[in-house]
mmCIF file with all atom_site columns, C-alpha atoms in Angstrom:
data_model
loop_
_atom_site.group_PDB
_atom_site.id
_atom_site.type_symbol
_atom_site.label_atom_id
_atom_site.label_alt_id
_atom_site.label_comp_id
_atom_site.label_asym_id
_atom_site.label_entity_id
_atom_site.label_seq_id
_atom_site.pdbx_PDB_ins_code
_atom_site.Cartn_x
_atom_site.Cartn_y
_atom_site.Cartn_z
_atom_site.occupancy
_atom_site.B_iso_or_equiv
_atom_site.pdbx_formal_charge
_atom_site.auth_seq_id
_atom_site.auth_comp_id
_atom_site.auth_asym_id
_atom_site.auth_atom_id
_atom_site.pdbx_PDB_model_num
ATOM 1   C CA . UNK A 1 1   ? -4.104  -1.297  -20.614 1.00 0.00 ? 29  UNK A CA 1
ATOM 2   C CA . UNK A 1 2   ? -2.351  -0.816  -17.256 1.00 0.00 ? 30  UNK A CA 1
ATOM 3   C CA . UNK A 1 3   ? -4.149  1.004   -14.478 1.00 0.00 ? 31  UNK A CA 1
ATOM 4   C CA . UNK A 1 4   ? -3.244  4.616   -13.752 1.00 0.00 ? 32  UNK A CA 1
ATOM 5   C CA . UNK A 1 5   ? -2.103  5.574   -10.262 1.00 0.00 ? 33  UNK A CA 1
ATOM 6   C CA . UNK A 1 6   ? -5.623  6.795   -9.504  1.00 0.00 ? 34  UNK A CA 1
ATOM 7   C CA . UNK A 1 7   ? -7.173  3.539   -10.740 1.00 0.00 ? 35  UNK A CA 1
ATOM 8   C CA . UNK A 1 8   ? -4.700  1.559   -8.623  1.00 0.00 ? 36  UNK A CA 1
ATOM 9   C CA . UNK A 1 9   ? -5.755  3.587   -5.573  1.00 0.00 ? 37  UNK A CA 1
ATOM 10  C CA . UNK A 1 10  ? -9.413  3.026   -6.461  1.00 0.00 ? 38  UNK A CA 1
ATOM 11  C CA . UNK A 1 11  ? -8.820  -0.726  -6.586  1.00 0.00 ? 39  UNK A CA 1
ATOM 12  C CA . UNK A 1 12  ? -7.035  -0.627  -3.245  1.00 0.00 ? 40  UNK A CA 1
ATOM 13  C CA . UNK A 1 13  ? -9.951  1.293   -1.725  1.00 0.00 ? 41  UNK A CA 1
ATOM 14  C CA . UNK A 1 14  ? -12.136 -1.767  -2.381  1.00 0.00 ? 42  UNK A CA 1
ATOM 15  C CA . UNK A 1 15  ? -10.181 -3.519  0.379   1.00 0.00 ? 43  UNK A CA 1
ATOM 16  C CA . UNK A 1 16  ? -11.524 -1.052  2.969   1.00 0.00 ? 44  UNK A CA 1
ATOM 17  C CA . UNK A 1 17  ? -14.299 -2.275  5.254   1.00 0.00 ? 45  UNK A CA 1
ATOM 18  C CA . UNK A 1 18  ? -16.736 -0.317  7.372   1.00 0.00 ? 46  UNK A CA 1
ATOM 19  C CA . UNK A 1 19  ? -15.242 0.543   10.753  1.00 0.00 ? 47  UNK A CA 1
ATOM 20  C CA . UNK A 1 20  ? -11.624 -0.085  9.721   1.00 0.00 ? 48  UNK A CA 1
ATOM 21  C CA . UNK A 1 21  ? -8.703  1.855   11.137  1.00 0.00 ? 49  UNK A CA 1
ATOM 22  C CA . UNK A 1 22  ? -6.287  2.273   8.223   1.00 0.00 ? 50  UNK A CA 1
ATOM 23  C CA . UNK A 1 23  ? -2.747  3.567   7.748   1.00 0.00 ? 51  UNK A CA 1
ATOM 24  C CA . UNK A 1 24  ? -1.787  4.858   4.285   1.00 0.00 ? 52  UNK A CA 1
ATOM 25  C CA . UNK A 1 25  ? 1.871   4.875   3.299   1.00 0.00 ? 53  UNK A CA 1
ATOM 26  C CA . UNK A 1 26  ? 3.767   7.501   1.333   1.00 0.00 ? 54  UNK A CA 1
ATOM 27  C CA . UNK A 1 27  ? 3.300   7.714   -2.442  1.00 0.00 ? 55  UNK A CA 1
ATOM 28  C CA . UNK A 1 28  ? 0.452   6.068   -4.357  1.00 0.00 ? 56  UNK A CA 1
ATOM 29  C CA . UNK A 1 29  ? -1.241  4.795   -1.152  1.00 0.00 ? 57  UNK A CA 1
ATOM 30  C CA . UNK A 1 30  ? -2.041  8.363   -0.084  1.00 0.00 ? 58  UNK A CA 1
ATOM 31  C CA . UNK A 1 31  ? -4.423  8.606   -3.074  1.00 0.00 ? 59  UNK A CA 1
ATOM 32  C CA . UNK A 1 32  ? -6.689  5.978   -1.490  1.00 0.00 ? 60  UNK A CA 1
ATOM 33  C CA . UNK A 1 33  ? -8.147  8.676   0.773   1.00 0.00 ? 61  UNK A CA 1
ATOM 34  C CA . UNK A 1 34  ? -9.885  10.170  -2.282  1.00 0.00 ? 62  UNK A CA 1
ATOM 35  C CA . UNK A 1 35  ? -11.694 6.910   -3.164  1.00 0.00 ? 63  UNK A CA 1
ATOM 36  C CA . UNK A 1 36  ? -13.300 5.658   0.040   1.00 0.00 ? 64  UNK A CA 1
ATOM 37  C CA . UNK A 1 37  ? -16.433 3.763   -1.097  1.00 0.00 ? 65  UNK A CA 1
ATOM 38  C CA . UNK A 1 38  ? -19.778 5.379   -0.271  1.00 0.00 ? 66  UNK A CA 1
ATOM 39  C CA . UNK A 1 39  ? -21.692 3.954   2.657   1.00 0.00 ? 67  UNK A CA 1
ATOM 40  C CA . UNK A 1 40  ? -18.697 2.997   4.778   1.00 0.00 ? 68  UNK A CA 1
ATOM 41  C CA . UNK A 1 41  ? -16.782 4.844   7.480   1.00 0.00 ? 69  UNK A CA 1
ATOM 42  C CA . UNK A 1 42  ? -13.059 4.345   7.978   1.00 0.00 ? 70  UNK A CA 1
ATOM 43  C CA . UNK A 1 43  ? -10.569 6.184   10.159  1.00 0.00 ? 71  UNK A CA 1
ATOM 44  C CA . UNK A 1 44  ? -7.273  6.997   8.425   1.00 0.00 ? 72  UNK A CA 1
ATOM 45  C CA . UNK A 1 45  ? -4.301  7.086   10.780  1.00 0.00 ? 73  UNK A CA 1
ATOM 46  C CA . UNK A 1 46  ? -1.006  8.878   10.177  1.00 0.00 ? 74  UNK A CA 1
ATOM 47  C CA . UNK A 1 47  ? 2.014   7.995   12.300  1.00 0.00 ? 75  UNK A CA 1
ATOM 48  C CA . UNK A 1 48  ? 2.935   11.660  12.678  1.00 0.00 ? 76  UNK A CA 1
ATOM 49  C CA . UNK A 1 49  ? -0.022  12.010  15.061  1.00 0.00 ? 77  UNK A CA 1
ATOM 50  C CA . UNK A 1 50  ? -3.414  12.230  13.365  1.00 0.00 ? 78  UNK A CA 1
ATOM 51  C CA . UNK A 1 51  ? -6.458  9.954   13.343  1.00 0.00 ? 79  UNK A CA 1
ATOM 52  C CA . UNK A 1 52  ? -9.325  10.770  11.012  1.00 0.00 ? 80  UNK A CA 1
ATOM 53  C CA . UNK A 1 53  ? -7.630  12.226  7.922   1.00 0.00 ? 81  UNK A CA 1
ATOM 54  C CA . UNK A 1 54  ? -9.830  13.647  5.215   1.00 0.00 ? 82  UNK A CA 1
ATOM 55  C CA . UNK A 1 55  ? -9.128  13.804  1.450   1.00 0.00 ? 83  UNK A CA 1
ATOM 56  C CA . UNK A 1 56  ? -6.555  16.091  -0.114  1.00 0.00 ? 84  UNK A CA 1
ATOM 57  C CA . UNK A 1 57  ? -7.573  19.776  -0.076  1.00 0.00 ? 85  UNK A CA 1
ATOM 58  C CA . UNK A 1 58  ? -8.553  21.740  -3.151  1.00 0.00 ? 86  UNK A CA 1
ATOM 59  C CA . UNK A 1 59  ? -5.966  24.193  -4.435  1.00 0.00 ? 87  UNK A CA 1
ATOM 60  C CA . UNK A 1 60  ? -6.102  27.323  -2.311  1.00 0.00 ? 88  UNK A CA 1
ATOM 61  C CA . UNK A 1 61  ? -7.639  25.554  0.691   1.00 0.00 ? 89  UNK A CA 1
ATOM 62  C CA . UNK A 1 62  ? -4.390  24.043  1.990   1.00 0.00 ? 90  UNK A CA 1
ATOM 63  C CA . UNK A 1 63  ? -3.523  24.364  5.680   1.00 0.00 ? 91  UNK A CA 1
ATOM 64  C CA . UNK A 1 64  ? 0.273   23.997  6.122   1.00 0.00 ? 92  UNK A CA 1
ATOM 65  C CA . UNK A 1 65  ? -0.249  22.765  9.682   1.00 0.00 ? 93  UNK A CA 1
ATOM 66  C CA . UNK A 1 66  ? -2.223  19.726  8.483   1.00 0.00 ? 94  UNK A CA 1
ATOM 67  C CA . UNK A 1 67  ? 0.122   17.194  6.869   1.00 0.00 ? 95  UNK A CA 1
ATOM 68  C CA . UNK A 1 68  ? 0.403   13.435  6.564   1.00 0.00 ? 96  UNK A CA 1
ATOM 69  C CA . UNK A 1 69  ? 3.537   11.354  7.151   1.00 0.00 ? 97  UNK A CA 1
ATOM 70  C CA . UNK A 1 70  ? 4.706   12.206  3.624   1.00 0.00 ? 98  UNK A CA 1
ATOM 71  C CA . UNK A 1 71  ? 4.513   15.958  4.348   1.00 0.00 ? 99  UNK A CA 1
ATOM 72  C CA . UNK A 1 72  ? 1.528   16.395  2.004   1.00 0.00 ? 100 UNK A CA 1
ATOM 73  C CA . UNK A 1 73  ? -1.234  18.788  3.030   1.00 0.00 ? 101 UNK A CA 1
ATOM 74  C CA . UNK A 1 74  ? -4.480  17.054  3.988   1.00 0.00 ? 102 UNK A CA 1
ATOM 75  C CA . UNK A 1 75  ? -7.836  17.955  5.501   1.00 0.00 ? 103 UNK A CA 1
ATOM 76  C CA . UNK A 1 76  ? -9.408  17.185  8.846   1.00 0.00 ? 104 UNK A CA 1
ATOM 77  C CA . UNK A 1 77  ? -12.856 15.792  9.666   1.00 0.00 ? 105 UNK A CA 1
ATOM 78  C CA . UNK A 1 78  ? -15.285 16.400  12.553  1.00 0.00 ? 106 UNK A CA 1
ATOM 79  C CA . UNK A 1 79  ? -13.956 13.136  14.049  1.00 0.00 ? 107 UNK A CA 1
ATOM 80  C CA . UNK A 1 80  ? -10.255 14.022  13.712  1.00 0.00 ? 108 UNK A CA 1
ATOM 81  C CA . UNK A 1 81  ? -8.037  13.675  16.780  1.00 0.00 ? 109 UNK A CA 1
ATOM 82  C CA . UNK A 1 82  ? -4.384  14.563  17.349  1.00 0.00 ? 110 UNK A CA 1
ATOM 83  C CA . UNK A 1 83  ? -1.722  12.994  19.555  1.00 0.00 ? 111 UNK A CA 1
ATOM 84  C CA . UNK A 1 84  ? 2.032   12.621  19.915  1.00 0.00 ? 112 UNK A CA 1
ATOM 85  C CA . UNK A 1 85  ? 4.274   10.158  18.103  1.00 0.00 ? 113 UNK A CA 1
ATOM 86  C CA . UNK A 1 86  ? 4.491   7.794   21.084  1.00 0.00 ? 114 UNK A CA 1
ATOM 87  C CA . UNK A 1 87  ? 0.706   7.354   21.171  1.00 0.00 ? 115 UNK A CA 1
ATOM 88  C CA . UNK A 1 88  ? 0.607   6.962   17.411  1.00 0.00 ? 116 UNK A CA 1
ATOM 89  C CA . UNK A 1 89  ? 3.105   4.114   17.426  1.00 0.00 ? 117 UNK A CA 1
ATOM 90  C CA . UNK A 1 90  ? 1.364   2.555   20.428  1.00 0.00 ? 118 UNK A CA 1
ATOM 91  C CA . UNK A 1 91  ? -1.743  2.251   18.217  1.00 0.00 ? 119 UNK A CA 1
ATOM 92  C CA . UNK A 1 92  ? 0.339   0.491   15.555  1.00 0.00 ? 120 UNK A CA 1
ATOM 93  C CA . UNK A 1 93  ? 2.357   -1.754  17.853  1.00 0.00 ? 121 UNK A CA 1
ATOM 94  C CA . UNK A 1 94  ? -0.693  -2.590  19.938  1.00 0.00 ? 122 UNK A CA 1
ATOM 95  C CA . UNK A 1 95  ? -2.516  -4.140  16.971  1.00 0.00 ? 123 UNK A CA 1
ATOM 96  C CA . UNK A 1 96  ? -5.220  -1.454  16.753  1.00 0.00 ? 124 UNK A CA 1
ATOM 97  C CA . UNK A 1 97  ? -4.771  -0.769  13.003  1.00 0.00 ? 125 UNK A CA 1
ATOM 98  C CA . UNK A 1 98  ? -6.825  -3.107  10.798  1.00 0.00 ? 126 UNK A CA 1
ATOM 99  C CA . UNK A 1 99  ? -5.141  -2.432  7.475   1.00 0.00 ? 127 UNK A CA 1
ATOM 100 C CA . UNK A 1 100 ? -1.962  -0.827  6.188   1.00 0.00 ? 128 UNK A CA 1
ATOM 101 C CA . UNK A 1 101 ? -1.591  0.106   2.508   1.00 0.00 ? 129 UNK A CA 1
ATOM 102 C CA . UNK A 1 102 ? 2.090   0.625   1.708   1.00 0.00 ? 130 UNK A CA 1
ATOM 103 C CA . UNK A 1 103 ? 4.354   1.236   -1.243  1.00 0.00 ? 131 UNK A CA 1
ATOM 104 C CA . UNK A 1 104 ? 7.271   -1.114  -1.956  1.00 0.00 ? 132 UNK A CA 1
ATOM 105 C CA . UNK A 1 105 ? 10.505  -1.504  -3.855  1.00 0.00 ? 133 UNK A CA 1
ATOM 106 C CA . UNK A 1 106 ? 10.225  -5.303  -3.912  1.00 0.00 ? 134 UNK A CA 1
ATOM 107 C CA . UNK A 1 107 ? 7.808   -8.017  -2.796  1.00 0.00 ? 135 UNK A CA 1
ATOM 108 C CA . UNK A 1 108 ? 8.630   -11.731 -2.787  1.00 0.00 ? 136 UNK A CA 1
ATOM 109 C CA . UNK A 1 109 ? 6.185   -14.511 -3.603  1.00 0.00 ? 137 UNK A CA 1
ATOM 110 C CA . UNK A 1 110 ? 6.138   -15.568 0.073   1.00 0.00 ? 138 UNK A CA 1
ATOM 111 C CA . UNK A 1 111 ? 5.126   -12.082 1.272   1.00 0.00 ? 139 UNK A CA 1
ATOM 112 C CA . UNK A 1 112 ? 8.566   -10.686 2.148   1.00 0.00 ? 140 UNK A CA 1
ATOM 113 C CA . UNK A 1 113 ? 8.622   -6.884  1.821   1.00 0.00 ? 141 UNK A CA 1
ATOM 114 C CA . UNK A 1 114 ? 11.486  -4.515  1.010   1.00 0.00 ? 142 UNK A CA 1
ATOM 115 C CA . UNK A 1 115 ? 10.531  -0.844  1.036   1.00 0.00 ? 143 UNK A CA 1
ATOM 116 C CA . UNK A 1 116 ? 12.865  1.136   3.269   1.00 0.00 ? 144 UNK A CA 1
ATOM 117 C CA . UNK A 1 117 ? 16.329  1.426   1.671   1.00 0.00 ? 145 UNK A CA 1
ATOM 118 C CA . UNK A 1 118 ? 18.607  0.774   -1.291  1.00 0.00 ? 146 UNK A CA 1
ATOM 119 C CA . UNK A 1 119 ? 22.186  0.011   -0.167  1.00 0.00 ? 147 UNK A CA 1
ATOM 120 C CA . UNK A 1 120 ? 24.594  2.788   -1.050  1.00 0.00 ? 148 UNK A CA 1
ATOM 121 C CA . UNK A 1 121 ? 21.937  5.496   -1.154  1.00 0.00 ? 149 UNK A CA 1
ATOM 122 C CA . UNK A 1 122 ? 21.321  7.995   1.618   1.00 0.00 ? 150 UNK A CA 1
ATOM 123 C CA . UNK A 1 123 ? 18.506  7.013   3.950   1.00 0.00 ? 151 UNK A CA 1
ATOM 124 C CA . UNK A 1 124 ? 16.748  9.769   5.904   1.00 0.00 ? 152 UNK A CA 1
ATOM 125 C CA . UNK A 1 125 ? 15.157  7.231   8.222   1.00 0.00 ? 153 UNK A CA 1
ATOM 126 C CA . UNK A 1 126 ? 13.265  3.975   8.168   1.00 0.00 ? 154 UNK A CA 1
ATOM 127 C CA . UNK A 1 127 ? 9.955   5.644   9.061   1.00 0.00 ? 155 UNK A CA 1
ATOM 128 C CA . UNK A 1 128 ? 7.183   3.538   10.515  1.00 0.00 ? 156 UNK A CA 1
ATOM 129 C CA . UNK A 1 129 ? 7.049   0.722   7.948   1.00 0.00 ? 157 UNK A CA 1
ATOM 130 C CA . UNK A 1 130 ? 8.725   -1.905  10.139  1.00 0.00 ? 158 UNK A CA 1
ATOM 131 C CA . UNK A 1 131 ? 6.307   -1.221  12.979  1.00 0.00 ? 159 UNK A CA 1
ATOM 132 C CA . UNK A 1 132 ? 3.348   -1.211  10.608  1.00 0.00 ? 160 UNK A CA 1
ATOM 133 C CA . UNK A 1 133 ? 4.034   -4.555  8.966   1.00 0.00 ? 161 UNK A CA 1
ATOM 134 C CA . UNK A 1 134 ? 4.684   -6.149  12.362  1.00 0.00 ? 162 UNK A CA 1
ATOM 135 C CA . UNK A 1 135 ? 1.706   -4.650  14.185  1.00 0.00 ? 163 UNK A CA 1
ATOM 136 C CA . UNK A 1 136 ? -1.233  -4.319  11.791  1.00 0.00 ? 164 UNK A CA 1
ATOM 137 C CA . UNK A 1 137 ? -3.747  -7.052  11.015  1.00 0.00 ? 165 UNK A CA 1
ATOM 138 C CA . UNK A 1 138 ? -3.482  -6.935  7.201   1.00 0.00 ? 166 UNK A CA 1
ATOM 139 C CA . UNK A 1 139 ? -0.912  -5.489  4.769   1.00 0.00 ? 167 UNK A CA 1
ATOM 140 C CA . UNK A 1 140 ? -1.677  -4.474  1.174   1.00 0.00 ? 168 UNK A CA 1
ATOM 141 C CA . UNK A 1 141 ? 1.134   -3.272  -1.089  1.00 0.00 ? 169 UNK A CA 1
ATOM 142 C CA . UNK A 1 142 ? 0.316   -0.721  -3.782  1.00 0.00 ? 170 UNK A CA 1
ATOM 143 C CA . UNK A 1 143 ? 3.127   -0.184  -6.297  1.00 0.00 ? 171 UNK A CA 1
ATOM 144 C CA . UNK A 1 144 ? 4.189   -0.002  -9.935  1.00 0.00 ? 172 UNK A CA 1
ATOM 145 C CA . UNK A 1 145 ? 4.811   -3.465  -11.359 1.00 0.00 ? 173 UNK A CA 1
ATOM 146 C CA . UNK A 1 146 ? 8.334   -2.664  -12.561 1.00 0.00 ? 174 UNK A CA 1
ATOM 147 C CA . UNK A 1 147 ? 11.102  -0.142  -11.882 1.00 0.00 ? 175 UNK A CA 1
ATOM 148 C CA . UNK A 1 148 ? 13.241  0.802   -14.896 1.00 0.00 ? 176 UNK A CA 1
ATOM 149 C CA . UNK A 1 149 ? 11.802  -2.281  -16.646 1.00 0.00 ? 177 UNK A CA 1
ATOM 150 C CA . UNK A 1 150 ? 13.013  -4.548  -13.823 1.00 0.00 ? 178 UNK A CA 1
ATOM 151 C CA . UNK A 1 151 ? 10.393  -6.713  -12.044 1.00 0.00 ? 179 UNK A CA 1
ATOM 152 C CA . UNK A 1 152 ? 9.471   -5.778  -8.482  1.00 0.00 ? 180 UNK A CA 1
ATOM 153 C CA . UNK A 1 153 ? 7.577   -9.025  -7.822  1.00 0.00 ? 181 UNK A CA 1
ATOM 154 C CA . UNK A 1 154 ? 10.367  -11.513 -7.171  1.00 0.00 ? 182 UNK A CA 1
ATOM 155 C CA . UNK A 1 155 ? 10.965  -15.049 -5.994  1.00 0.00 ? 183 UNK A CA 1
ATOM 156 C CA . UNK A 1 156 ? 13.147  -13.577 -3.252  1.00 0.00 ? 184 UNK A CA 1
ATOM 157 C CA . UNK A 1 157 ? 13.853  -9.934  -2.402  1.00 0.00 ? 185 UNK A CA 1
ATOM 158 C CA . UNK A 1 158 ? 17.392  -8.704  -3.060  1.00 0.00 ? 186 UNK A CA 1
ATOM 159 C CA . UNK A 1 159 ? 17.053  -5.500  -1.015  1.00 0.00 ? 187 UNK A CA 1
ATOM 160 C CA . UNK A 1 160 ? 17.110  -5.325  2.812   1.00 0.00 ? 188 UNK A CA 1
ATOM 161 C CA . UNK A 1 161 ? 13.800  -6.548  4.206   1.00 0.00 ? 189 UNK A CA 1
ATOM 162 C CA . UNK A 1 162 ? 11.279  -4.377  6.011   1.00 0.00 ? 190 UNK A CA 1
ATOM 163 C CA . UNK A 1 163 ? 9.454   -7.507  7.156   1.00 0.00 ? 191 UNK A CA 1
ATOM 164 C CA . UNK A 1 164 ? 9.466   -11.238 6.425   1.00 0.00 ? 192 UNK A CA 1
ATOM 165 C CA . UNK A 1 165 ? 6.235   -12.905 5.221   1.00 0.00 ? 193 UNK A CA 1
ATOM 166 C CA . UNK A 1 166 ? 4.084   -9.880  6.050   1.00 0.00 ? 194 UNK A CA 1
ATOM 167 C CA . UNK A 1 167 ? 2.258   -8.973  2.796   1.00 0.00 ? 195 UNK A CA 1
ATOM 168 C CA . UNK A 1 168 ? -1.297  -10.244 2.198   1.00 0.00 ? 196 UNK A CA 1
ATOM 169 C CA . UNK A 1 169 ? -2.038  -8.618  -1.169  1.00 0.00 ? 197 UNK A CA 1
ATOM 170 C CA . UNK A 1 170 ? -0.176  -6.760  -3.923  1.00 0.00 ? 198 UNK A CA 1
ATOM 171 C CA . UNK A 1 171 ? -1.908  -4.327  -6.283  1.00 0.00 ? 199 UNK A CA 1
ATOM 172 C CA . UNK A 1 172 ? 0.132   -3.083  -9.240  1.00 0.00 ? 200 UNK A CA 1
ATOM 173 C CA . UNK A 1 173 ? -0.679  -1.260  -12.453 1.00 0.00 ? 201 UNK A CA 1
ATOM 174 C CA . UNK A 1 174 ? -1.009  -4.675  -14.148 1.00 0.00 ? 202 UNK A CA 1
ATOM 175 C CA . UNK A 1 175 ? -3.099  -6.668  -11.681 1.00 0.00 ? 203 UNK A CA 1
ATOM 176 C CA . UNK A 1 176 ? -3.843  -7.958  -8.192  1.00 0.00 ? 204 UNK A CA 1
ATOM 177 C CA . UNK A 1 177 ? -2.076  -10.793 -6.364  1.00 0.00 ? 205 UNK A CA 1
ATOM 178 C CA . UNK A 1 178 ? -3.202  -12.538 -3.179  1.00 0.00 ? 206 UNK A CA 1
ATOM 179 C CA . UNK A 1 179 ? -0.428  -14.017 -1.019  1.00 0.00 ? 207 UNK A CA 1
ATOM 180 C CA . UNK A 1 180 ? -0.788  -17.078 1.176   1.00 0.00 ? 208 UNK A CA 1
ATOM 181 C CA . UNK A 1 181 ? 1.852   -16.316 3.773   1.00 0.00 ? 209 UNK A CA 1
ATOM 182 C CA . UNK A 1 182 ? 1.502   -19.725 5.430   1.00 0.00 ? 210 UNK A CA 1
ATOM 183 C CA . UNK A 1 183 ? 1.855   -21.558 2.139   1.00 0.00 ? 211 UNK A CA 1
ATOM 184 C CA . UNK A 1 184 ? 4.488   -19.153 0.792   1.00 0.00 ? 212 UNK A CA 1
ATOM 185 C CA . UNK A 1 185 ? 2.727   -18.769 -2.555  1.00 0.00 ? 213 UNK A CA 1
ATOM 186 C CA . UNK A 1 186 ? 1.138   -16.040 -4.676  1.00 0.00 ? 214 UNK A CA 1
ATOM 187 C CA . UNK A 1 187 ? -2.052  -16.127 -6.768  1.00 0.00 ? 215 UNK A CA 1
ATOM 188 C CA . UNK A 1 188 ? -2.987  -13.734 -9.561  1.00 0.00 ? 216 UNK A CA 1
ATOM 189 C CA . UNK A 1 189 ? -6.654  -12.912 -8.909  1.00 0.00 ? 217 UNK A CA 1
ATOM 190 C CA . UNK A 1 190 ? -7.290  -9.969  -11.230 1.00 0.00 ? 218 UNK A CA 1
ATOM 191 C CA . UNK A 1 191 ? -5.811  -8.424  -14.377 1.00 0.00 ? 219 UNK A CA 1
ATOM 192 C CA . UNK A 1 192 ? -6.005  -4.764  -15.365 1.00 0.00 ? 220 UNK A CA 1
ATOM 193 C CA . UNK A 1 193 ? -8.105  -4.194  -18.514 1.00 0.00 ? 221 UNK A CA 1
ATOM 194 C CA . UNK A 1 194 ? -6.423  -5.406  -21.721 1.00 0.00 ? 222 UNK A CA 1
ATOM 195 C CA . UNK A 1 195 ? -3.352  -6.672  -19.837 1.00 0.00 ? 223 UNK A CA 1
ATOM 196 C CA . UNK A 1 196 ? -2.495  -10.174 -21.039 1.00 0.00 ? 224 UNK A CA 1
ATOM 197 C CA . UNK A 1 197 ? -1.071  -13.063 -19.061 1.00 0.00 ? 225 UNK A CA 1
ATOM 198 C CA . UNK A 1 198 ? 1.886   -13.045 -21.436 1.00 0.00 ? 226 UNK A CA 1
ATOM 199 C CA . UNK A 1 199 ? 2.607   -9.415  -20.559 1.00 0.00 ? 227 UNK A CA 1
ATOM 200 C CA . UNK A 1 200 ? 2.242   -10.193 -16.874 1.00 0.00 ? 228 UNK A CA 1
ATOM 201 C CA . UNK A 1 201 ? 4.595   -13.163 -17.056 1.00 0.00 ? 229 UNK A CA 1
ATOM 202 C CA . UNK A 1 202 ? 7.186   -11.119 -18.920 1.00 0.00 ? 230 UNK A CA 1
ATOM 203 C CA . UNK A 1 203 ? 7.310   -8.555  -16.127 1.00 0.00 ? 231 UNK A CA 1
ATOM 204 C CA . UNK A 1 204 ? 7.068   -10.849 -13.091 1.00 0.00 ? 232 UNK A CA 1
ATOM 205 C CA . UNK A 1 205 ? 9.895   -12.929 -11.665 1.00 0.00 ? 233 UNK A CA 1
ATOM 206 C CA . UNK A 1 206 ? 7.804   -14.456 -8.878  1.00 0.00 ? 234 UNK A CA 1
ATOM 207 C CA . UNK A 1 207 ? 6.009   -17.750 -9.444  1.00 0.00 ? 235 UNK A CA 1
ATOM 208 C CA . UNK A 1 208 ? 2.237   -17.579 -9.054  1.00 0.00 ? 236 UNK A CA 1
ATOM 209 C CA . UNK A 1 209 ? -0.943  -19.539 -9.600  1.00 0.00 ? 237 UNK A CA 1
ATOM 210 C CA . UNK A 1 210 ? -4.026  -18.285 -11.442 1.00 0.00 ? 238 UNK A CA 1
ATOM 211 C CA . UNK A 1 211 ? -7.170  -17.536 -9.497  1.00 0.00 ? 239 UNK A CA 1
ATOM 212 C CA . UNK A 1 212 ? -10.693 -18.429 -10.702 1.00 0.00 ? 240 UNK A CA 1
ATOM 213 C CA . UNK A 1 213 ? -11.746 -16.420 -13.733 1.00 0.00 ? 241 UNK A CA 1
ATOM 214 C CA . UNK A 1 214 ? -8.200  -15.317 -14.662 1.00 0.00 ? 242 UNK A CA 1
ATOM 215 C CA . UNK A 1 215 ? -7.301  -16.472 -18.164 1.00 0.00 ? 243 UNK A CA 1
#
């Protein structure tokens, strides 16, 4: 059966490595902070000016002054530091963030990403996604596999791009795809429990190969 949002975040947390500086996008990616594997230390960065975010607070322990980029209340750690927006984006643009885990509206088989607007709908702002995908060392997309039964993994994106050939991995509720940006191809490397290849193919427009052990 498909992964839940929490299970998707848990799978994404396996991509964290000890010592990483990581930016978590709005939506499902924020849940990754609750599943950092034991034995490793990572620093979570938020573009609104915080490095060293802790997990979400328990009900009743919220501090309205501590929020992430999605305006959700979070917790601080003994290592937490604060700074202004200019310094935050200097970290991103300077290549100091090892990994960004973002949501998406569409991802193409060559790694193109669309996650900032739908034409005709009001846009509050593009946020930091364009800087993140251009400046970080690795980009993982964490998203639902479909939207209103329409595939979000496509041969080519139809929405305005956030970045061209920038995605390294896609984790959905149905499985995990690795993207070879140089080769412009996608490989299915893992299926969610009890999800069949037939189900995957029926909900994926992008062309992809099968990784070892995927049947």
